[in-house]
Amino acid sequence: MAMPLRQTIRVGTYLLEQKLRRREKFPLIVELEPLYACNLKCEGCGKIQHPAGVLKQRMPVAQAVGAVLESGAPMVSIAGGEPLMHPQIGEIARQLVARRKYVFLCTNALLLRKKIGEFRPSPYFAFAVHIDGLRERHDESVAKEGVFDEAVAAIREAKRRGFRVTTNSTFFNTDTPQTVVEVLNYLNDDLRVDQMMISPAYAYEKAPDQEHFLGVEQTRELFKKSFASGNRRRWRLNHSPLFLDFLEGRADFPCTAWAIPNYSLFGWQRPCYLMADGYVPTYRQLIEETDWEAYGRGKDPRCANCMAHCGYEPTAVLATMSSLKESLRAARDTVTGTRR
């Protein structure tokens, strides 16, 4: 896995423990959404389409931390909405880090420089800044000028203060291998972020823009060409090698959305953070009362074009752990990444 060595060992140990306990379903990382409100109106996101009363709600600290502890997951992705709008987001992060959970705080970075004093650098904490392209393309995707420049300034400031900074980039059918390469080269070589995540856009049903999501074959072609010329090995991508194989069509997997469960203001969302087929109050209910076999490509028509990491990255990780060859391949990539 292309993660820091300490995190790789922690996650590997956790996966081994689950295997020894013969647990069939368990969380790898929790998607925690302590609010739905956001300070942007991105065309490809439907989170802010909730009623005004819901957008005003903020999850209490104890509830947010309790949900993560209930699940037992070693990693947490705090999203939303825009989590930096939560008045106690610093406390949520501090309490999770104190319990040695690896925390990724996903943000558009508009409030990052203002709120950065609420956080402390830690091996267990990283800002995950959303960057969908270079200046013009990114600002167009978030429907507001100046966002790219502010995000870049915030990344530089966070790096200056000693924080680990990763990025998350979503690509649409308007992207080309050139636009993918341009933004990842910039993030990797110029900004020198610690690691980068990439994702094909999923047809989120509440998103205002329903015309620019990628199909499966489009996704495979886009990433196959983008990864050419040694880019895949050179870029500091925060993905398992098998998931990158999956993106470019060299491997295929079933969906294991249960491994990246979503917890929001409404509770545990089934089956994943991209689809809402109901909510339950406990993680145990989510696992035991959801018909997981009903989801995935070839099963539910809503999943037909999904290649999102929430469904397929954990499958790739589990496949890696069950294969000596793939484990050695992932370990090699981790060691190589620490030398870059």
PDB file of N, CA and C in Angstrom, residues 59-154:
ATOM      1  N   MET A  59     -22.995  17.743  14.157  1.00  0.00           N
ATOM      2  CA  MET A  59     -22.891  16.552  14.989  1.00  0.00           C
ATOM      3  C   MET A  59     -22.085  16.844  16.250  1.00  0.00           C
ATOM      4  N   PRO A  60     -22.582  16.464  17.432  1.00  0.00           N
ATOM      5  CA  PRO A  60     -21.816  16.645  18.666  1.00  0.00           C
ATOM      6  C   PRO A  60     -20.512  15.845  18.637  1.00  0.00           C
ATOM      7  N   VAL A  61     -19.508  16.344  19.351  1.00  0.00           N
ATOM      8  CA  VAL A  61     -18.197  15.698  19.374  1.00  0.00           C
ATOM      9  C   VAL A  61     -18.297  14.258  19.861  1.00  0.00           C
ATOM     10  N   ALA A  62     -18.995  14.059  20.973  1.00  0.00           N
ATOM     11  CA  ALA A  62     -19.090  12.715  21.547  1.00  0.00           C
ATOM     12  C   ALA A  62     -19.736  11.733  20.581  1.00  0.00           C
ATOM     13  N   GLN A  63     -20.724  12.184  19.816  1.00  0.00           N
ATOM     14  CA  GLN A  63     -21.395  11.314  18.852  1.00  0.00           C
ATOM     15  C   GLN A  63     -20.453  10.937  17.725  1.00  0.00           C
ATOM     16  N   ALA A  64     -19.691  11.907  17.229  1.00  0.00           N
ATOM     17  CA  ALA A  64     -18.760  11.659  16.127  1.00  0.00           C
ATOM     18  C   ALA A  64     -17.666  10.680  16.546  1.00  0.00           C
ATOM     19  N   VAL A  65     -17.051  10.945  17.676  1.00  0.00           N
ATOM     20  CA  VAL A  65     -15.977  10.079  18.158  1.00  0.00           C
ATOM     21  C   VAL A  65     -16.523   8.705  18.520  1.00  0.00           C
ATOM     22  N   GLY A  66     -17.696   8.676  19.145  1.00  0.00           N
ATOM     23  CA  GLY A  66     -18.295   7.404  19.550  1.00  0.00           C
ATOM     24  C   GLY A  66     -18.581   6.486  18.376  1.00  0.00           C
ATOM     25  N   ALA A  67     -19.013   7.052  17.265  1.00  0.00           N
ATOM     26  CA  ALA A  67     -19.313   6.232  16.088  1.00  0.00           C
ATOM     27  C   ALA A  67     -18.050   5.565  15.553  1.00  0.00           C
ATOM     28  N   VAL A  68     -16.959   6.314  15.513  1.00  0.00           N
ATOM     29  CA  VAL A  68     -15.696   5.755  15.026  1.00  0.00           C
ATOM     30  C   VAL A  68     -15.211   4.646  15.947  1.00  0.00           C
ATOM     31  N   LEU A  69     -15.292   4.896  17.259  1.00  0.00           N
ATOM     32  CA  LEU A  69     -14.855   3.885  18.219  1.00  0.00           C
ATOM     33  C   LEU A  69     -15.740   2.645  18.147  1.00  0.00           C
ATOM     34  N   GLU A  70     -17.031   2.839  17.952  1.00  0.00           N
ATOM     35  CA  GLU A  70     -17.956   1.716  17.826  1.00  0.00           C
ATOM     36  C   GLU A  70     -17.567   0.805  16.662  1.00  0.00           C
ATOM     37  N   SER A  71     -17.155   1.408  15.560  1.00  0.00           N
ATOM     38  CA  SER A  71     -16.804   0.627  14.374  1.00  0.00           C
ATOM     39  C   SER A  71     -15.499  -0.129  14.545  1.00  0.00           C
ATOM     40  N   GLY A  72     -14.548   0.472  15.265  1.00  0.00           N
ATOM     41  CA  GLY A  72     -13.242  -0.142  15.449  1.00  0.00           C
ATOM     42  C   GLY A  72     -12.267   0.114  14.322  1.00  0.00           C
ATOM     43  N   ALA A  73     -12.649   0.930  13.328  1.00  0.00           N
ATOM     44  CA  ALA A  73     -11.782   1.191  12.179  1.00  0.00           C
ATOM     45  C   ALA A  73     -10.506   1.926  12.598  1.00  0.00           C
ATOM     46  N   PRO A  74      -9.385   1.616  11.958  1.00  0.00           N
ATOM     47  CA  PRO A  74      -8.130   2.299  12.299  1.00  0.00           C
ATOM     48  C   PRO A  74      -7.981   3.665  11.644  1.00  0.00           C
ATOM     49  N   MET A  75      -8.826   3.971  10.634  1.00  0.00           N
ATOM     50  CA  MET A  75      -8.691   5.224   9.894  1.00  0.00           C
ATOM     51  C   MET A  75     -10.050   5.922   9.777  1.00  0.00           C
ATOM     52  N   VAL A  76      -9.993   7.247   9.674  1.00  0.00           N
ATOM     53  CA  VAL A  76     -11.202   8.056   9.571  1.00  0.00           C
ATOM     54  C   VAL A  76     -11.011   9.131   8.517  1.00  0.00           C
ATOM     55  N   SER A  77     -11.984   9.269   7.636  1.00  0.00           N
ATOM     56  CA  SER A  77     -12.008  10.369   6.672  1.00  0.00           C
ATOM     57  C   SER A  77     -13.146  11.300   7.077  1.00  0.00           C
ATOM     58  N   ILE A  78     -12.810  12.504   7.539  1.00  0.00           N
ATOM     59  CA  ILE A  78     -13.833  13.459   7.971  1.00  0.00           C
ATOM     60  C   ILE A  78     -14.208  14.327   6.779  1.00  0.00           C
ATOM     61  N   ALA A  79     -15.453  14.220   6.348  1.00  0.00           N
ATOM     62  CA  ALA A  79     -15.894  14.946   5.169  1.00  0.00           C
ATOM     63  C   ALA A  79     -17.146  15.744   5.493  1.00  0.00           C
ATOM     64  N   GLY A  80     -18.005  15.910   4.512  1.00  0.00           N
ATOM     65  CA  GLY A  80     -19.215  16.696   4.699  1.00  0.00           C
ATOM     66  C   GLY A  80     -19.948  16.782   3.369  1.00  0.00           C
ATOM     67  N   GLY A  81     -20.403  17.961   3.008  1.00  0.00           N
ATOM     68  CA  GLY A  81     -20.152  19.281   3.545  1.00  0.00           C
ATOM     69  C   GLY A  81     -18.664  19.658   3.642  1.00  0.00           C
ATOM     70  N   GLU A  82     -18.480  20.786   4.263  1.00  0.00           N
ATOM     71  CA  GLU A  82     -17.141  21.305   4.536  1.00  0.00           C
ATOM     72  C   GLU A  82     -16.902  21.211   6.036  1.00  0.00           C
ATOM     73  N   PRO A  83     -16.081  20.247   6.484  1.00  0.00           N
ATOM     74  CA  PRO A  83     -15.899  20.024   7.924  1.00  0.00           C
ATOM     75  C   PRO A  83     -15.319  21.207   8.686  1.00  0.00           C
ATOM     76  N   LEU A  84     -14.563  22.083   8.020  1.00  0.00           N
ATOM     77  CA  LEU A  84     -13.996  23.231   8.730  1.00  0.00           C
ATOM     78  C   LEU A  84     -15.062  24.243   9.137  1.00  0.00           C
ATOM     79  N   MET A  85     -16.298  24.073   8.651  1.00  0.00           N
ATOM     80  CA  MET A  85     -17.402  24.917   9.089  1.00  0.00           C
ATOM     81  C   MET A  85     -17.970  24.455  10.431  1.00  0.00           C
ATOM     82  N   HIS A  86     -17.597  23.256  10.863  1.00  0.00           N
ATOM     83  CA  HIS A  86     -18.056  22.737  12.149  1.00  0.00           C
ATOM     84  C   HIS A  86     -17.302  23.453  13.272  1.00  0.00           C
ATOM     85  N   PRO A  87     -17.996  24.062  14.232  1.00  0.00           N
ATOM     86  CA  PRO A  87     -17.319  24.847  15.263  1.00  0.00           C
ATOM     87  C   PRO A  87     -16.407  24.027  16.176  1.00  0.00           C
ATOM     88  N   GLN A  88     -16.598  22.707  16.224  1.00  0.00           N
ATOM     89  CA  GLN A  88     -15.780  21.860  17.100  1.00  0.00           C
ATOM     90  C   GLN A  88     -14.967  20.837  16.312  1.00  0.00           C
ATOM     91  N   ILE A  89     -14.680  21.164  15.079  1.00  0.00           N
ATOM     92  CA  ILE A  89     -13.959  20.209  14.252  1.00  0.00           C
ATOM     93  C   ILE A  89     -12.554  19.928  14.787  1.00  0.00           C
ATOM     94  N   GLY A  90     -11.917  20.929  15.360  1.00  0.00           N
ATOM     95  CA  GLY A  90     -10.595  20.726  15.933  1.00  0.00           C
ATOM     96  C   GLY A  90     -10.628  19.735  17.080  1.00  0.00           C
ATOM     97  N   GLU A  91     -11.669  19.800  17.906  1.00  0.00           N
ATOM     98  CA  GLU A  91     -11.801  18.891  19.038  1.00  0.00           C
ATOM     99  C   GLU A  91     -12.090  17.471  18.569  1.00  0.00           C
ATOM    100  N   ILE A  92     -12.927  17.326  17.538  1.00  0.00           N
ATOM    101  CA  ILE A  92     -13.197  16.002  16.988  1.00  0.00           C
ATOM    102  C   ILE A  92     -11.897  15.357  16.512  1.00  0.00           C
ATOM    103  N   ALA A  93     -11.111  16.126  15.760  1.00  0.00           N
ATOM    104  CA  ALA A  93      -9.841  15.604  15.252  1.00  0.00           C
ATOM    105  C   ALA A  93      -8.891  15.263  16.395  1.00  0.00           C
ATOM    106  N   ARG A  94      -8.804  16.139  17.405  1.00  0.00           N
ATOM    107  CA  ARG A  94      -7.891  15.904  18.524  1.00  0.00           C
ATOM    108  C   ARG A  94      -8.246  14.618  19.264  1.00  0.00           C
ATOM    109  N   GLN A  95      -9.533  14.402  19.503  1.00  0.00           N
ATOM    110  CA  GLN A  95      -9.930  13.213  20.255  1.00  0.00           C
ATOM    111  C   GLN A  95      -9.669  11.933  19.465  1.00  0.00           C
ATOM    112  N   LEU A  96      -9.856  11.981  18.172  1.00  0.00           N
ATOM    113  CA  LEU A  96      -9.578  10.799  17.357  1.00  0.00           C
ATOM    114  C   LEU A  96      -8.081  10.512  17.281  1.00  0.00           C
ATOM    115  N   VAL A  97      -7.288  11.562  17.118  1.00  0.00           N
ATOM    116  CA  VAL A  97      -5.833  11.399  17.081  1.00  0.00           C
ATOM    117  C   VAL A  97      -5.321  10.869  18.419  1.00  0.00           C
ATOM    118  N   ALA A  98      -5.905  11.361  19.518  1.00  0.00           N
ATOM    119  CA  ALA A  98      -5.503  10.896  20.851  1.00  0.00           C
ATOM    120  C   ALA A  98      -5.732   9.401  21.008  1.00  0.00           C
ATOM    121  N   ARG A  99      -6.677   8.862  20.265  1.00  0.00           N
ATOM    122  CA  ARG A  99      -6.965   7.423  20.289  1.00  0.00           C
ATOM    123  C   ARG A  99      -6.224   6.691  19.169  1.00  0.00           C
ATOM    124  N   ARG A 100      -5.258   7.373  18.566  1.00  0.00           N
ATOM    125  CA  ARG A 100      -4.393   6.812  17.532  1.00  0.00           C
ATOM    126  C   ARG A 100      -5.164   6.314  16.311  1.00  0.00           C
ATOM    127  N   LYS A 101      -6.187   7.068  15.960  1.00  0.00           N
ATOM    128  CA  LYS A 101      -6.874   6.836  14.695  1.00  0.00           C
ATOM    129  C   LYS A 101      -6.192   7.702  13.641  1.00  0.00           C
ATOM    130  N   TYR A 102      -5.999   7.170  12.462  1.00  0.00           N
ATOM    131  CA  TYR A 102      -5.433   7.964  11.375  1.00  0.00           C
ATOM    132  C   TYR A 102      -6.560   8.804  10.781  1.00  0.00           C
ATOM    133  N   VAL A 103      -6.408  10.115  10.869  1.00  0.00           N
ATOM    134  CA  VAL A 103      -7.473  11.056  10.506  1.00  0.00           C
ATOM    135  C   VAL A 103      -7.099  11.835   9.257  1.00  0.00           C
ATOM    136  N   PHE A 104      -7.992  11.799   8.266  1.00  0.00           N
ATOM    137  CA  PHE A 104      -7.844  12.605   7.057  1.00  0.00           C
ATOM    138  C   PHE A 104      -8.998  13.610   7.045  1.00  0.00           C
ATOM    139  N   LEU A 105      -8.690  14.878   7.173  1.00  0.00           N
ATOM    140  CA  LEU A 105      -9.718  15.903   7.180  1.00  0.00           C
ATOM    141  C   LEU A 105      -9.870  16.463   5.770  1.00  0.00           C
ATOM    142  N   CYS A 106     -10.973  16.095   5.119  1.00  0.00           N
ATOM    143  CA  CYS A 106     -11.211  16.501   3.731  1.00  0.00           C
ATOM    144  C   CYS A 106     -11.754  17.920   3.693  1.00  0.00           C
ATOM    145  N   THR A 107     -11.172  18.768   2.859  1.00  0.00           N
ATOM    146  CA  THR A 107     -11.558  20.176   2.847  1.00  0.00           C
ATOM    147  C   THR A 107     -11.332  20.816   1.484  1.00  0.00           C
ATOM    148  N   ASN A 108     -12.147  21.817   1.163  1.00  0.00           N
ATOM    149  CA  ASN A 108     -11.892  22.606  -0.048  1.00  0.00           C
ATOM    150  C   ASN A 108     -10.856  23.689   0.220  1.00  0.00           C
ATOM    151  N   ALA A 109     -10.447  23.832   1.483  1.00  0.00           N
ATOM    152  CA  ALA A 109      -9.341  24.697   1.927  1.00  0.00           C
ATOM    153  C   ALA A 109      -9.676  26.175   1.997  1.00  0.00           C
ATOM    154  N   LEU A 110     -10.912  26.579   1.719  1.00  0.00           N
ATOM    155  CA  LEU A 110     -11.246  28.000   1.801  1.00  0.00           C
ATOM    156  C   LEU A 110     -11.094  28.543   3.220  1.00  0.00           C
ATOM    157  N   LEU A 111     -11.311  27.704   4.227  1.00  0.00           N
ATOM    158  CA  LEU A 111     -11.204  28.132   5.625  1.00  0.00           C
ATOM    159  C   LEU A 111      -9.932  27.623   6.295  1.00  0.00           C
ATOM    160  N   LEU A 112      -9.093  26.929   5.544  1.00  0.00           N
ATOM    161  CA  LEU A 112      -7.962  26.248   6.157  1.00  0.00           C
ATOM    162  C   LEU A 112      -6.982  27.205   6.832  1.00  0.00           C
ATOM    163  N   ARG A 113      -6.591  28.267   6.157  1.00  0.00           N
ATOM    164  CA  ARG A 113      -5.628  29.195   6.773  1.00  0.00           C
ATOM    165  C   ARG A 113      -6.214  29.870   8.010  1.00  0.00           C
ATOM    166  N   LYS A 114      -7.514  30.096   7.995  1.00  0.00           N
ATOM    167  CA  LYS A 114      -8.181  30.723   9.141  1.00  0.00           C
ATOM    168  C   LYS A 114      -8.284  29.769  10.327  1.00  0.00           C
ATOM    169  N   LYS A 115      -8.505  28.495  10.060  1.00  0.00           N
ATOM    170  CA  LYS A 115      -8.758  27.519  11.127  1.00  0.00           C
ATOM    171  C   LYS A 115      -7.545  26.659  11.480  1.00  0.00           C
ATOM    172  N   ILE A 116      -6.424  26.854  10.810  1.00  0.00           N
ATOM    173  CA  ILE A 116      -5.300  25.939  10.978  1.00  0.00           C
ATOM    174  C   ILE A 116      -4.759  25.917  12.405  1.00  0.00           C
ATOM    175  N   GLY A 117      -4.948  27.000  13.142  1.00  0.00           N
ATOM    176  CA  GLY A 117      -4.477  27.064  14.523  1.00  0.00           C
ATOM    177  C   GLY A 117      -5.206  26.112  15.454  1.00  0.00           C
ATOM    178  N   GLU A 118      -6.333  25.553  15.013  1.00  0.00           N
ATOM    179  CA  GLU A 118      -7.086  24.607  15.834  1.00  0.00           C
ATOM    180  C   GLU A 118      -6.516  23.196  15.759  1.00  0.00           C
ATOM    181  N   PHE A 119      -5.484  22.997  14.940  1.00  0.00           N
ATOM    182  CA  PHE A 119      -4.932  21.663  14.732  1.00  0.00           C
ATOM    183  C   PHE A 119      -3.440  21.653  15.047  1.00  0.00           C
ATOM    184  N   ARG A 120      -2.923  20.451  15.302  1.00  0.00           N
ATOM    185  CA  ARG A 120      -1.508  20.273  15.569  1.00  0.00           C
ATOM    186  C   ARG A 120      -0.965  19.182  14.652  1.00  0.00           C
ATOM    187  N   PRO A 121       0.241  19.375  14.101  1.00  0.00           N
ATOM    188  CA  PRO A 121       0.828  18.324  13.263  1.00  0.00           C
ATOM    189  C   PRO A 121       0.975  17.025  14.041  1.00  0.00           C
ATOM    190  N   SER A 122       0.708  15.910  13.374  1.00  0.00           N
ATOM    191  CA  SER A 122       0.804  14.596  14.001  1.00  0.00           C
ATOM    192  C   SER A 122       0.952  13.549  12.910  1.00  0.00           C
ATOM    193  N   PRO A 123       1.670  12.464  13.188  1.00  0.00           N
ATOM    194  CA  PRO A 123       1.738  11.366  12.217  1.00  0.00           C
ATOM    195  C   PRO A 123       0.365  10.743  11.951  1.00  0.00           C
ATOM    196  N   TYR A 124      -0.587  11.029  12.861  1.00  0.00           N
ATOM    197  CA  TYR A 124      -1.920  10.459  12.739  1.00  0.00           C
ATOM    198  C   TYR A 124      -2.911  11.403  12.058  1.00  0.00           C
ATOM    199  N   PHE A 125      -2.439  12.540  11.604  1.00  0.00           N
ATOM    200  CA  PHE A 125      -3.369  13.537  11.055  1.00  0.00           C
ATOM    201  C   PHE A 125      -2.870  14.084   9.718  1.00  0.00           C
ATOM    202  N   ALA A 126      -3.815  14.298   8.797  1.00  0.00           N
ATOM    203  CA  ALA A 126      -3.475  14.923   7.517  1.00  0.00           C
ATOM    204  C   ALA A 126      -4.658  15.726   7.014  1.00  0.00           C
ATOM    205  N   PHE A 127      -4.366  16.842   6.383  1.00  0.00           N
ATOM    206  CA  PHE A 127      -5.387  17.571   5.633  1.00  0.00           C
ATOM    207  C   PHE A 127      -5.473  16.927   4.245  1.00  0.00           C
ATOM    208  N   ALA A 128      -6.692  16.694   3.773  1.00  0.00           N
ATOM    209  CA  ALA A 128      -6.914  16.146   2.428  1.00  0.00           C
ATOM    210  C   ALA A 128      -7.654  17.205   1.619  1.00  0.00           C
ATOM    211  N   VAL A 129      -6.924  17.929   0.811  1.00  0.00           N
ATOM    212  CA  VAL A 129      -7.481  19.068   0.077  1.00  0.00           C
ATOM    213  C   VAL A 129      -7.995  18.620  -1.279  1.00  0.00           C
ATOM    214  N   HIS A 130      -9.217  19.036  -1.602  1.00  0.00           N
ATOM    215  CA  HIS A 130      -9.841  18.645  -2.865  1.00  0.00           C
ATOM    216  C   HIS A 130      -9.357  19.562  -3.993  1.00  0.00           C
ATOM    217  N   ILE A 131      -8.696  18.971  -4.977  1.00  0.00           N
ATOM    218  CA  ILE A 131      -8.198  19.703  -6.146  1.00  0.00           C
ATOM    219  C   ILE A 131      -8.594  18.936  -7.400  1.00  0.00           C
ATOM    220  N   ASP A 132      -9.464  19.516  -8.222  1.00  0.00           N
ATOM    221  CA  ASP A 132      -9.980  18.801  -9.390  1.00  0.00           C
ATOM    222  C   ASP A 132      -9.309  19.171 -10.706  1.00  0.00           C
ATOM    223  N   GLY A 133      -8.337  20.052 -10.651  1.00  0.00           N
ATOM    224  CA  GLY A 133      -7.657  20.451 -11.876  1.00  0.00           C
ATOM    225  C   GLY A 133      -6.814  21.680 -11.595  1.00  0.00           C
ATOM    226  N   LEU A 134      -6.160  22.186 -12.621  1.00  0.00           N
ATOM    227  CA  LEU A 134      -5.440  23.444 -12.455  1.00  0.00           C
ATOM    228  C   LEU A 134      -6.437  24.598 -12.370  1.00  0.00           C
ATOM    229  N   ARG A 135      -5.923  25.817 -12.229  1.00  0.00           N
ATOM    230  CA  ARG A 135      -6.747  26.964 -11.822  1.00  0.00           C
ATOM    231  C   ARG A 135      -8.099  27.054 -12.523  1.00  0.00           C
ATOM    232  N   GLU A 136      -8.111  27.180 -13.822  1.00  0.00           N
ATOM    233  CA  GLU A 136      -9.362  27.395 -14.544  1.00  0.00           C
ATOM    234  C   GLU A 136     -10.306  26.209 -14.394  1.00  0.00           C
ATOM    235  N   ARG A 137      -9.744  25.001 -14.515  1.00  0.00           N
ATOM    236  CA  ARG A 137     -10.588  23.808 -14.455  1.00  0.00           C
ATOM    237  C   ARG A 137     -11.150  23.589 -13.051  1.00  0.00           C
ATOM    238  N   HIS A 138     -10.319  23.785 -12.038  1.00  0.00           N
ATOM    239  CA  HIS A 138     -10.779  23.592 -10.667  1.00  0.00           C
ATOM    240  C   HIS A 138     -11.856  24.610 -10.294  1.00  0.00           C
ATOM    241  N   ASP A 139     -11.611  25.882 -10.598  1.00  0.00           N
ATOM    242  CA  ASP A 139     -12.584  26.923 -10.262  1.00  0.00           C
ATOM    243  C   ASP A 139     -13.913  26.699 -10.983  1.00  0.00           C
ATOM    244  N   GLU A 140     -13.845  26.185 -12.191  1.00  0.00           N
ATOM    245  CA  GLU A 140     -15.075  25.870 -12.909  1.00  0.00           C
ATOM    246  C   GLU A 140     -15.826  24.729 -12.232  1.00  0.00           C
ATOM    247  N   SER A 141     -15.100  23.722 -11.736  1.00  0.00           N
ATOM    248  CA  SER A 141     -15.749  22.563 -11.114  1.00  0.00           C
ATOM    249  C   SER A 141     -16.414  22.919  -9.794  1.00  0.00           C
ATOM    250  N   VAL A 142     -15.885  23.942  -9.095  1.00  0.00           N
ATOM    251  CA  VAL A 142     -16.483  24.341  -7.818  1.00  0.00           C
ATOM    252  C   VAL A 142     -17.365  25.576  -7.962  1.00  0.00           C
ATOM    253  N   ALA A 143     -17.488  26.071  -9.206  1.00  0.00           N
ATOM    254  CA  ALA A 143     -18.371  27.199  -9.533  1.00  0.00           C
ATOM    255  C   ALA A 143     -18.023  28.472  -8.771  1.00  0.00           C
ATOM    256  N   LYS A 144     -16.723  28.712  -8.595  1.00  0.00           N
ATOM    257  CA  LYS A 144     -16.314  29.948  -7.919  1.00  0.00           C
ATOM    258  C   LYS A 144     -14.868  30.265  -8.261  1.00  0.00           C
ATOM    259  N   GLU A 145     -14.607  31.489  -8.676  1.00  0.00           N
ATOM    260  CA  GLU A 145     -13.245  31.900  -9.009  1.00  0.00           C
ATOM    261  C   GLU A 145     -12.414  32.129  -7.751  1.00  0.00           C
ATOM    262  N   GLY A 146     -11.137  31.859  -7.864  1.00  0.00           N
ATOM    263  CA  GLY A 146     -10.206  32.129  -6.774  1.00  0.00           C
ATOM    264  C   GLY A 146     -10.014  30.970  -5.804  1.00  0.00           C
ATOM    265  N   VAL A 147     -10.809  29.908  -5.942  1.00  0.00           N
ATOM    266  CA  VAL A 147     -10.726  28.792  -4.999  1.00  0.00           C
ATOM    267  C   VAL A 147      -9.400  28.038  -5.160  1.00  0.00           C
ATOM    268  N   PHE A 148      -8.977  27.852  -6.399  1.00  0.00           N
ATOM    269  CA  PHE A 148      -7.715  27.139  -6.635  1.00  0.00           C
ATOM    270  C   PHE A 148      -6.550  27.871  -5.981  1.00  0.00           C
ATOM    271  N   ASP A 149      -6.465  29.178  -6.185  1.00  0.00           N
ATOM    272  CA  ASP A 149      -5.354  29.946  -5.617  1.00  0.00           C
ATOM    273  C   ASP A 149      -5.359  29.893  -4.093  1.00  0.00           C
ATOM    274  N   GLU A 150      -6.536  29.956  -3.491  1.00  0.00           N
ATOM    275  CA  GLU A 150      -6.626  29.875  -2.036  1.00  0.00           C
ATOM    276  C   GLU A 150      -6.230  28.500  -1.533  1.00  0.00           C
ATOM    277  N   ALA A 151      -6.636  27.465  -2.253  1.00  0.00           N
ATOM    278  CA  ALA A 151      -6.276  26.105  -1.863  1.00  0.00           C
ATOM    279  C   ALA A 151      -4.762  25.902  -1.930  1.00  0.00           C
ATOM    280  N   VAL A 152      -4.147  26.411  -2.978  1.00  0.00           N
ATOM    281  CA  VAL A 152      -2.696  26.291  -3.114  1.00  0.00           C
ATOM    282  C   VAL A 152      -1.987  27.031  -1.982  1.00  0.00           C
ATOM    283  N   ALA A 153      -2.448  28.247  -1.677  1.00  0.00           N
ATOM    284  CA  ALA A 153      -1.853  29.018  -0.588  1.00  0.00           C
ATOM    285  C   ALA A 153      -2.010  28.292   0.745  1.00  0.00           C
ATOM    286  N   ALA A 154      -3.175  27.672   0.957  1.00  0.00           N
ATOM    287  CA  ALA A 154      -3.424  26.948   2.201  1.00  0.00           C
ATOM    288  C   ALA A 154      -2.543  25.710   2.303  1.00  0.00           C
TER     289      ALA A 154
END
